[in-house]
PDB file of C-alpha atoms and ligand atoms in Angstrom:
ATOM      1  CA  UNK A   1    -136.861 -63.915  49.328  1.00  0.00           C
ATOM      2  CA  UNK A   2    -139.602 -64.104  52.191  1.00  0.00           C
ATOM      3  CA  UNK A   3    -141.493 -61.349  51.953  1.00  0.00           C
ATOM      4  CA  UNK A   4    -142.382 -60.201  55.729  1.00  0.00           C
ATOM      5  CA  UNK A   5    -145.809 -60.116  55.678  1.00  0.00           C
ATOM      6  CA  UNK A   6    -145.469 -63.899  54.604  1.00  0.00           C
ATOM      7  CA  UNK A   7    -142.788 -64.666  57.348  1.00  0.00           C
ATOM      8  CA  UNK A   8    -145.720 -63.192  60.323  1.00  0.00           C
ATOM      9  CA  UNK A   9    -148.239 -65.244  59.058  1.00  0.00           C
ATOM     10  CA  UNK A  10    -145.822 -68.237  59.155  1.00  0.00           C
ATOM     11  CA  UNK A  11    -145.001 -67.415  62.212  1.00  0.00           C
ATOM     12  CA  UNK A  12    -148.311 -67.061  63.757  1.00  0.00           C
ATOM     13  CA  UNK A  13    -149.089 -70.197  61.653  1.00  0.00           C
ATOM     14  CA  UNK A  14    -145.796 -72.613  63.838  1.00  0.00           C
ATOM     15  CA  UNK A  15    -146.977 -70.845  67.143  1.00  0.00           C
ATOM     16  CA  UNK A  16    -150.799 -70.461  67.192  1.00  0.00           C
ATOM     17  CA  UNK A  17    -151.910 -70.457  70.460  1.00  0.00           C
ATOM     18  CA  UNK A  18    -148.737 -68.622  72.052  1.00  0.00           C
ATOM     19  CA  UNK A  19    -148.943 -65.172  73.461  1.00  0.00           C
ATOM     20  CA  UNK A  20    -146.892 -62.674  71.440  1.00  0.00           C
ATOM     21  CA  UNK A  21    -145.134 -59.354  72.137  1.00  0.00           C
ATOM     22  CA  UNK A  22    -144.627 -57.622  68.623  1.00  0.00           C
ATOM     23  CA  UNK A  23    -142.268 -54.189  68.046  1.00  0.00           C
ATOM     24  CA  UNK A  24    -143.750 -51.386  67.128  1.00  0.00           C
ATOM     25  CA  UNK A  25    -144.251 -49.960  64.073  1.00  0.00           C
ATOM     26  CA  UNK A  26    -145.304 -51.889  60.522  1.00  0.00           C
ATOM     27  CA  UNK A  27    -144.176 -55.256  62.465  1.00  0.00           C
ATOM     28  CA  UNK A  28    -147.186 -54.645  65.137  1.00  0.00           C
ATOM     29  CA  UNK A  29    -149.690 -53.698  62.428  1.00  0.00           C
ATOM     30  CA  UNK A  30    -148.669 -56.564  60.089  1.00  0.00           C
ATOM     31  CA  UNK A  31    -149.916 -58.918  63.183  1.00  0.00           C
ATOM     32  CA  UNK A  32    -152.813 -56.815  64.058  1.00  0.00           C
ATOM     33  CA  UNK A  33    -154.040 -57.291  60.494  1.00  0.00           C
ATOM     34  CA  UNK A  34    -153.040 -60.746  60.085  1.00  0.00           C
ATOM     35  CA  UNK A  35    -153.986 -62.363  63.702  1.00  0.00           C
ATOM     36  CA  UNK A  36    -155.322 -60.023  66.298  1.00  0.00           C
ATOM     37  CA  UNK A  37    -155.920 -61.835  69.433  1.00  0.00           C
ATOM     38  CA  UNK A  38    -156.149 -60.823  72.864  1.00  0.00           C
ATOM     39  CA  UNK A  39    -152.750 -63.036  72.882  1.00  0.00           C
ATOM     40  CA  UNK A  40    -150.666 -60.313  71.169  1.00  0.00           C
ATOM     41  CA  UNK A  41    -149.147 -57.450  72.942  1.00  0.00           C
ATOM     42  CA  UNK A  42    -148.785 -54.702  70.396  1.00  0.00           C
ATOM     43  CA  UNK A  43    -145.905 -52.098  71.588  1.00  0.00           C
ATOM     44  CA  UNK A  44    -146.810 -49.426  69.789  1.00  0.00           C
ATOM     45  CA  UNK A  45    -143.559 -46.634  70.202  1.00  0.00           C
ATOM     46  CA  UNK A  46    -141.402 -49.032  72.677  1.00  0.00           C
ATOM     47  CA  UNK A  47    -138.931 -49.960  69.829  1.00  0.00           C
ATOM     48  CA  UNK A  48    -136.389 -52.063  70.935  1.00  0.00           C
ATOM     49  CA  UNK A  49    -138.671 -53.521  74.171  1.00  0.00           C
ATOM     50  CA  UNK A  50    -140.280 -56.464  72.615  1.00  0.00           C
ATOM     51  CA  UNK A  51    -137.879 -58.571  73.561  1.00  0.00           C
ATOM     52  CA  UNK A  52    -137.299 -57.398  77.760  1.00  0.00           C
ATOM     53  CA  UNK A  53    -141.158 -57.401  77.473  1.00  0.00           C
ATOM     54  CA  UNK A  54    -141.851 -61.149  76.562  1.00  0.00           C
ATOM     55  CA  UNK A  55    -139.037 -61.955  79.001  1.00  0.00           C
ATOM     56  CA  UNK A  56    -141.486 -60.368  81.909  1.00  0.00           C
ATOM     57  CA  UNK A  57    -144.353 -62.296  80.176  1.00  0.00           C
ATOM     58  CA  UNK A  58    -142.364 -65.340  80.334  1.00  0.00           C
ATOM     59  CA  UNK A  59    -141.256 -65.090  84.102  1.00  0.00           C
ATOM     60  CA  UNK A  60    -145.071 -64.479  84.897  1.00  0.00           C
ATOM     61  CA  UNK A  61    -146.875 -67.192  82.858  1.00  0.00           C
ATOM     62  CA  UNK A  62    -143.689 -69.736  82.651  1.00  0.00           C
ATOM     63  CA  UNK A  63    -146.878 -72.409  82.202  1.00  0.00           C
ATOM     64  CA  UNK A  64    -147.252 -70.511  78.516  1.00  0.00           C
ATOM     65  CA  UNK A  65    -144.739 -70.235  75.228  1.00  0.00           C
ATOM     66  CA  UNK A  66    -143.791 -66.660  74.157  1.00  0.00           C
ATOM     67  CA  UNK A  67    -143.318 -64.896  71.310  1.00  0.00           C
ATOM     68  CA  UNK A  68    -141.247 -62.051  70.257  1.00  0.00           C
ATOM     69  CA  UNK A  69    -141.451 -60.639  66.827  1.00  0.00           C
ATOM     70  CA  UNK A  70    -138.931 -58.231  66.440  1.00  0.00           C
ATOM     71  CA  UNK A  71    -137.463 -56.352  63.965  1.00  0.00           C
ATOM     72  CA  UNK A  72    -133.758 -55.776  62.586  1.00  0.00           C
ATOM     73  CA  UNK A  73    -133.768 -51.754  63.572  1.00  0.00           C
ATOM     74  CA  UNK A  74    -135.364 -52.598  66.662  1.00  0.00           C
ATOM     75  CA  UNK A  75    -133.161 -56.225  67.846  1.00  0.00           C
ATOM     76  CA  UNK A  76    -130.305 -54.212  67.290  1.00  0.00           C
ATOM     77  CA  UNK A  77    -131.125 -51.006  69.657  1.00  0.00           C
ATOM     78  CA  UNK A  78    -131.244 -53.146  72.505  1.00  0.00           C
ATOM     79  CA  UNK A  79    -128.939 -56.129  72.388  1.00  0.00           C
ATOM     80  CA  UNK A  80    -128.093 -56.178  76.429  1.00  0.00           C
ATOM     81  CA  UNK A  81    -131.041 -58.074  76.782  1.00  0.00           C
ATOM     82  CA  UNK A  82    -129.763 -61.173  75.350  1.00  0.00           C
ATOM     83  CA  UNK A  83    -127.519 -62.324  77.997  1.00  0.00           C
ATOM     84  CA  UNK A  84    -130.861 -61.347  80.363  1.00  0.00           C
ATOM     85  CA  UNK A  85    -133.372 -63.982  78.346  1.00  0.00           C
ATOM     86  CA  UNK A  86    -130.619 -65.915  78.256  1.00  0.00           C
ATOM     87  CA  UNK A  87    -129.943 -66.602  81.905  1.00  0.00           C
ATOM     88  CA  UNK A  88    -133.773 -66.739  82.639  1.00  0.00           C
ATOM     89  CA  UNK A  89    -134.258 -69.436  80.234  1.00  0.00           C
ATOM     90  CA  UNK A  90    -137.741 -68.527  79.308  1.00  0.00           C
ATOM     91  CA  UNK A  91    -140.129 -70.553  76.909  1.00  0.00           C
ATOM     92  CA  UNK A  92    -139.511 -68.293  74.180  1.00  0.00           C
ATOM     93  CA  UNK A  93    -138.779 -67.646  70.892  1.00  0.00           C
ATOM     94  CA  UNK A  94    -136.996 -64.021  69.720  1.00  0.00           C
ATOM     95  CA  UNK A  95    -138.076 -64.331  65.937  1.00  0.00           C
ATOM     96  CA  UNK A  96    -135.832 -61.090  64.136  1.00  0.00           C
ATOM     97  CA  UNK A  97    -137.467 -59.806  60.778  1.00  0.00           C
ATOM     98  CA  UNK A  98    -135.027 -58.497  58.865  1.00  0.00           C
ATOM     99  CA  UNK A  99    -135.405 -56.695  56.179  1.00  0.00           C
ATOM    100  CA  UNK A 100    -132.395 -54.541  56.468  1.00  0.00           C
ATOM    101  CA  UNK A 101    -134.757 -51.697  56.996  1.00  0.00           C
ATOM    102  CA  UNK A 102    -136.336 -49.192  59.214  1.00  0.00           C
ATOM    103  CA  UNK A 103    -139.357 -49.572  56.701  1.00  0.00           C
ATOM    104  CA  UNK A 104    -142.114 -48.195  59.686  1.00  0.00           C
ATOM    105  CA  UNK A 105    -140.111 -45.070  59.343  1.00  0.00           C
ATOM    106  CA  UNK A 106    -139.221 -44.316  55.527  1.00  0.00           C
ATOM    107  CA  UNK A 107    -136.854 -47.243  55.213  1.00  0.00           C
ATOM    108  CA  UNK A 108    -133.520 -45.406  56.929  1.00  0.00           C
ATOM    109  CA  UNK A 109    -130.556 -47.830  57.345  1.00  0.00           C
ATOM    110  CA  UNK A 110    -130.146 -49.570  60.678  1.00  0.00           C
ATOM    111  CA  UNK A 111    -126.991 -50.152  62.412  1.00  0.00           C
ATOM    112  CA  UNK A 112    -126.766 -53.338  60.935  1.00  0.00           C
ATOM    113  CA  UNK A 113    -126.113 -56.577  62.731  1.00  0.00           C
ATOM    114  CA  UNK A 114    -125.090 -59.569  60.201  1.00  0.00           C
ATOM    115  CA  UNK A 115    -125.501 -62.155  62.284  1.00  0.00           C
ATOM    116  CA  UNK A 116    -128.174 -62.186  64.889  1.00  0.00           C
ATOM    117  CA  UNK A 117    -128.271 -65.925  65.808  1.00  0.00           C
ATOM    118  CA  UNK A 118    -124.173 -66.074  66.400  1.00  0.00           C
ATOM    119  CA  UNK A 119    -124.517 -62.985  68.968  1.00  0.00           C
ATOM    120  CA  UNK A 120    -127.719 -64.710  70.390  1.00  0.00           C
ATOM    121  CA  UNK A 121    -125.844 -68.167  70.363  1.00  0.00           C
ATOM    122  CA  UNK A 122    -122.635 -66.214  72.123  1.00  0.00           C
ATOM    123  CA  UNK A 123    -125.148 -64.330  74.847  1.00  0.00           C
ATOM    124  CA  UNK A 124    -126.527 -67.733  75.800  1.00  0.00           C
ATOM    125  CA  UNK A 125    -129.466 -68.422  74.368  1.00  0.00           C
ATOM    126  CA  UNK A 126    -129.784 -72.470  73.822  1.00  0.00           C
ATOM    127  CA  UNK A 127    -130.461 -72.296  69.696  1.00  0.00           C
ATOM    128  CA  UNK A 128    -130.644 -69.964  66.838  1.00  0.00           C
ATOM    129  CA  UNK A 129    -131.221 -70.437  63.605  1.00  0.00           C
ATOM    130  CA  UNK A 130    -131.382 -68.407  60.028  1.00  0.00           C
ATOM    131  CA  UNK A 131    -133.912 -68.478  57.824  1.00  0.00           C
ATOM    132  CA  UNK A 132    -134.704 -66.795  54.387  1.00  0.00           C
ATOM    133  CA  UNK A 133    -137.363 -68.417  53.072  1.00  0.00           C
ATOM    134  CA  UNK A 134    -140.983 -70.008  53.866  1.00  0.00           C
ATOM    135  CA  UNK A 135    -139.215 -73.799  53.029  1.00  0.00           C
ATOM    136  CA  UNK A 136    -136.193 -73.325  55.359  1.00  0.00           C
ATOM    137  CA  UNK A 137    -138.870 -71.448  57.900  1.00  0.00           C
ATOM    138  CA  UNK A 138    -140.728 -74.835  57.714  1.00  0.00           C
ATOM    139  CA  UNK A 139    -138.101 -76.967  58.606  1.00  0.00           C
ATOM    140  CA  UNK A 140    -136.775 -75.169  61.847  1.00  0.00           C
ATOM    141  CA  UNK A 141    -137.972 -76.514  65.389  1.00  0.00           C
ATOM    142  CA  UNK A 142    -137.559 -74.759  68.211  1.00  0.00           C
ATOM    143  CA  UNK A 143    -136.834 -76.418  71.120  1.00  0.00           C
ATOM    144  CA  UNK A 144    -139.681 -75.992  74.226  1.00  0.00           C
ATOM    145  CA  UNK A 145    -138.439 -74.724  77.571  1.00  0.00           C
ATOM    146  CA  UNK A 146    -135.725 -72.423  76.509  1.00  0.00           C
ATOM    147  CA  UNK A 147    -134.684 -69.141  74.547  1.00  0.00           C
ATOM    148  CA  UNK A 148    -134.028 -69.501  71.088  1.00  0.00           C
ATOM    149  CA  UNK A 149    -133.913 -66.929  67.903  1.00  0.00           C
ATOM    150  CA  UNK A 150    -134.686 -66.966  64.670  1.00  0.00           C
ATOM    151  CA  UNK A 151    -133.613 -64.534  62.152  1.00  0.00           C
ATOM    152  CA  UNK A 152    -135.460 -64.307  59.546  1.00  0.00           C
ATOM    153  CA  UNK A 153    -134.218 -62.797  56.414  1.00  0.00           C
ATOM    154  CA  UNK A 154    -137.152 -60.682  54.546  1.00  0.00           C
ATOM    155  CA  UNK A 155    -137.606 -58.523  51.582  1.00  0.00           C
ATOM    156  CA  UNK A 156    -139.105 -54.928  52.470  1.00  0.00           C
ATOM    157  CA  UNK A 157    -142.918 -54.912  52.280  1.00  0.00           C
ATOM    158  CA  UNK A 158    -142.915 -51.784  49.825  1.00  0.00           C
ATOM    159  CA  UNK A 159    -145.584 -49.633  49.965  1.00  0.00           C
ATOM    160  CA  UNK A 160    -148.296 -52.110  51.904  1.00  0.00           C
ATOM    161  CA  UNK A 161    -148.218 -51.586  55.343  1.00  0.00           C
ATOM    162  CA  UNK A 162    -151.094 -52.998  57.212  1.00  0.00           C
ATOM    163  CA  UNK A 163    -153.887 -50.949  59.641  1.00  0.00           C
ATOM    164  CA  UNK A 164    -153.164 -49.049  62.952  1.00  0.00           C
ATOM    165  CA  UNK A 165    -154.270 -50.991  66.246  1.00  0.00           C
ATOM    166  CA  UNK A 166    -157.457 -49.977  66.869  1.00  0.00           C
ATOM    167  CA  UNK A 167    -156.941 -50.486  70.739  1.00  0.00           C
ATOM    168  CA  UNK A 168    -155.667 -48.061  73.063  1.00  0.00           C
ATOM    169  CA  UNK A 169    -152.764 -48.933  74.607  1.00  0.00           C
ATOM    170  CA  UNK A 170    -154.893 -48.983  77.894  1.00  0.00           C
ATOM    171  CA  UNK A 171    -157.355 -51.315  76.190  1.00  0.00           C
ATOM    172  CA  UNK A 172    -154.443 -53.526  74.790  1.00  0.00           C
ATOM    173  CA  UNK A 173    -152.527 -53.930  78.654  1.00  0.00           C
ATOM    174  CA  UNK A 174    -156.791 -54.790  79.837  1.00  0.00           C
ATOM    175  CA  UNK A 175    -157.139 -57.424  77.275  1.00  0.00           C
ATOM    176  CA  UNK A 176    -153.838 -58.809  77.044  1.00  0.00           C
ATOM    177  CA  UNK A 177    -153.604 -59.054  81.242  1.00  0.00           C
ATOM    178  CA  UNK A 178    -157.302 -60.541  81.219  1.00  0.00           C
ATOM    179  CA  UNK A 179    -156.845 -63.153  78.453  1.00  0.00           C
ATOM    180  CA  UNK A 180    -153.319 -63.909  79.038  1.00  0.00           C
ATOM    181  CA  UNK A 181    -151.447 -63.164  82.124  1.00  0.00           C
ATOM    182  CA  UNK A 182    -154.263 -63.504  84.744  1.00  0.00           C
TER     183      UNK A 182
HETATM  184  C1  TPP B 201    -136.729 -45.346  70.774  1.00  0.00           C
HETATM  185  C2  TPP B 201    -137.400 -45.165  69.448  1.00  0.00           C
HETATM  186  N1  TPP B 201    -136.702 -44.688  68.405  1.00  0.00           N
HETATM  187  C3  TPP B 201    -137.307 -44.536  67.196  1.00  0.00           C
HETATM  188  C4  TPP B 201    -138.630 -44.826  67.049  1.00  0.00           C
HETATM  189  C5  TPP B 201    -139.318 -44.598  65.711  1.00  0.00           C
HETATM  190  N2  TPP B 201    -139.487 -45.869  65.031  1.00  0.00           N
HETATM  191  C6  TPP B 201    -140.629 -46.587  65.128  1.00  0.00           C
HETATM  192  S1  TPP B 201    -140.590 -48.003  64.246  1.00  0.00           S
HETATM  193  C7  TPP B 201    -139.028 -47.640  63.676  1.00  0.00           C
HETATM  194  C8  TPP B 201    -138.314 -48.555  62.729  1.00  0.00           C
HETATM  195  C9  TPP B 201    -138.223 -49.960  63.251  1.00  0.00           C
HETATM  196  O1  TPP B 201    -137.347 -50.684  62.392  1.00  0.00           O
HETATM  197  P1  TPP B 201    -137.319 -52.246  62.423  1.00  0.00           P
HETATM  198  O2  TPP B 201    -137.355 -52.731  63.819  1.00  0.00           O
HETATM  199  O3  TPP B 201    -136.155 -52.700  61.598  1.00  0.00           O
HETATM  200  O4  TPP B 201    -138.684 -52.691  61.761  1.00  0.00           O
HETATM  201  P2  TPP B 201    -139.328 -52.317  60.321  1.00  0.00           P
HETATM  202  O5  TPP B 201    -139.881 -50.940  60.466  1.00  0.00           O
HETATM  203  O6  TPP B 201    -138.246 -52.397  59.289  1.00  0.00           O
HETATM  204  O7  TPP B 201    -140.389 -53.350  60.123  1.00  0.00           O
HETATM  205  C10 TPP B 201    -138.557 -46.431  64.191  1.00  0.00           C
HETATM  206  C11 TPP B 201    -137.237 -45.834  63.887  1.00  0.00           C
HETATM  207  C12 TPP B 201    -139.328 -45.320  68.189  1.00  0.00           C
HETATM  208  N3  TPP B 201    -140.624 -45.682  68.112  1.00  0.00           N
HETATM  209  N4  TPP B 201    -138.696 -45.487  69.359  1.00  0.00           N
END
């Protein structure tokens, strides 16, 4: 199975120059260690905001493609937001990395939500796709100029979680607004 280290640095890999918004937790520091950039916004305790937070990044830079890395635990704590993104119709894409886990916090069970893309698909957003492996990853294009999601099906990290941010969240909203929203 994709291993969800892998599946961030594929993702960053598709979407290289996009701005990001990434969940907090193991998610944020997997992209902090793989691709820090004054591009990503790391949430660092907001879980279940990365995805109302890219849609406000979206509506102020609509000139730029977005990002959301979110996680299983986290995509399922706040789900009203679909039908939100949805009727914006951002440039965006809501990528779910699920590894059936709340690994950031000792690997508890989420509530869990079997099929992100149908619910995503049902809420409005224009595609969705599932994924569970670097090949099939690969293969999916996303169309430009509306919301899609992919959910990405991962296997835990195990012990190897990667570095805190080293910004302050005051530091990251400086950066972030200077390199990417101003
Ligand atoms: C509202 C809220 N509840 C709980 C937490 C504690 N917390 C931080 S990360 C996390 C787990 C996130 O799980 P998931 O999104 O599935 O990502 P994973 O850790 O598996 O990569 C939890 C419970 C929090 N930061 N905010």
């Amino acid at each position: 199975m994709f291993g969800i280290q892998d599946a961030i640095r594929a993702v960053t890999e598709k979407y290289p120059t996009s701005l990001y918004v990434s969940t907090c937790g193991f998610i944020t520091r997997d992209l902090f260690g793989i691709a820090d950039r004054p591009q990503n916004f790391y949430l660092v305790g907001s879980m279940g905001m990365a995805a109302p937070v890219g849609l406000g990044v979206a509506l102020a830079r609509p000139d730029k493609h977005v990002v959301v890395l979110d996680g299983d635990g986290s995509f399922a704590m706040n789900l009203s937001v679909l039908p939100m993104i949805a009727e914006h119709a951002p440039d965006l894409v809501h990528v779910v990395l699920d590894n059936g886990l709340h690994e950031s916090t000792g690997g508890q069970r989420p509530v869990r939500i079997g099929d992100p893309a149908a619910l995503a698909l049902a809420a409005g957003y224009r595609a969705a796709h599932r994924v569970s492996s670097a090949d099939e990853f690969e293969d999916v294009r996303t169309e430009r100029g509306a919301p899609s999601l992919v959910h990405v099906r991962c296997a835990p990290r195990g012990a190897h979680a990667g570095r805190r941010v080293e910004w302050t969240p005051q530091q990251l909203v400086a950066r972030f607004r200077a390199e990417a929203v101003a």
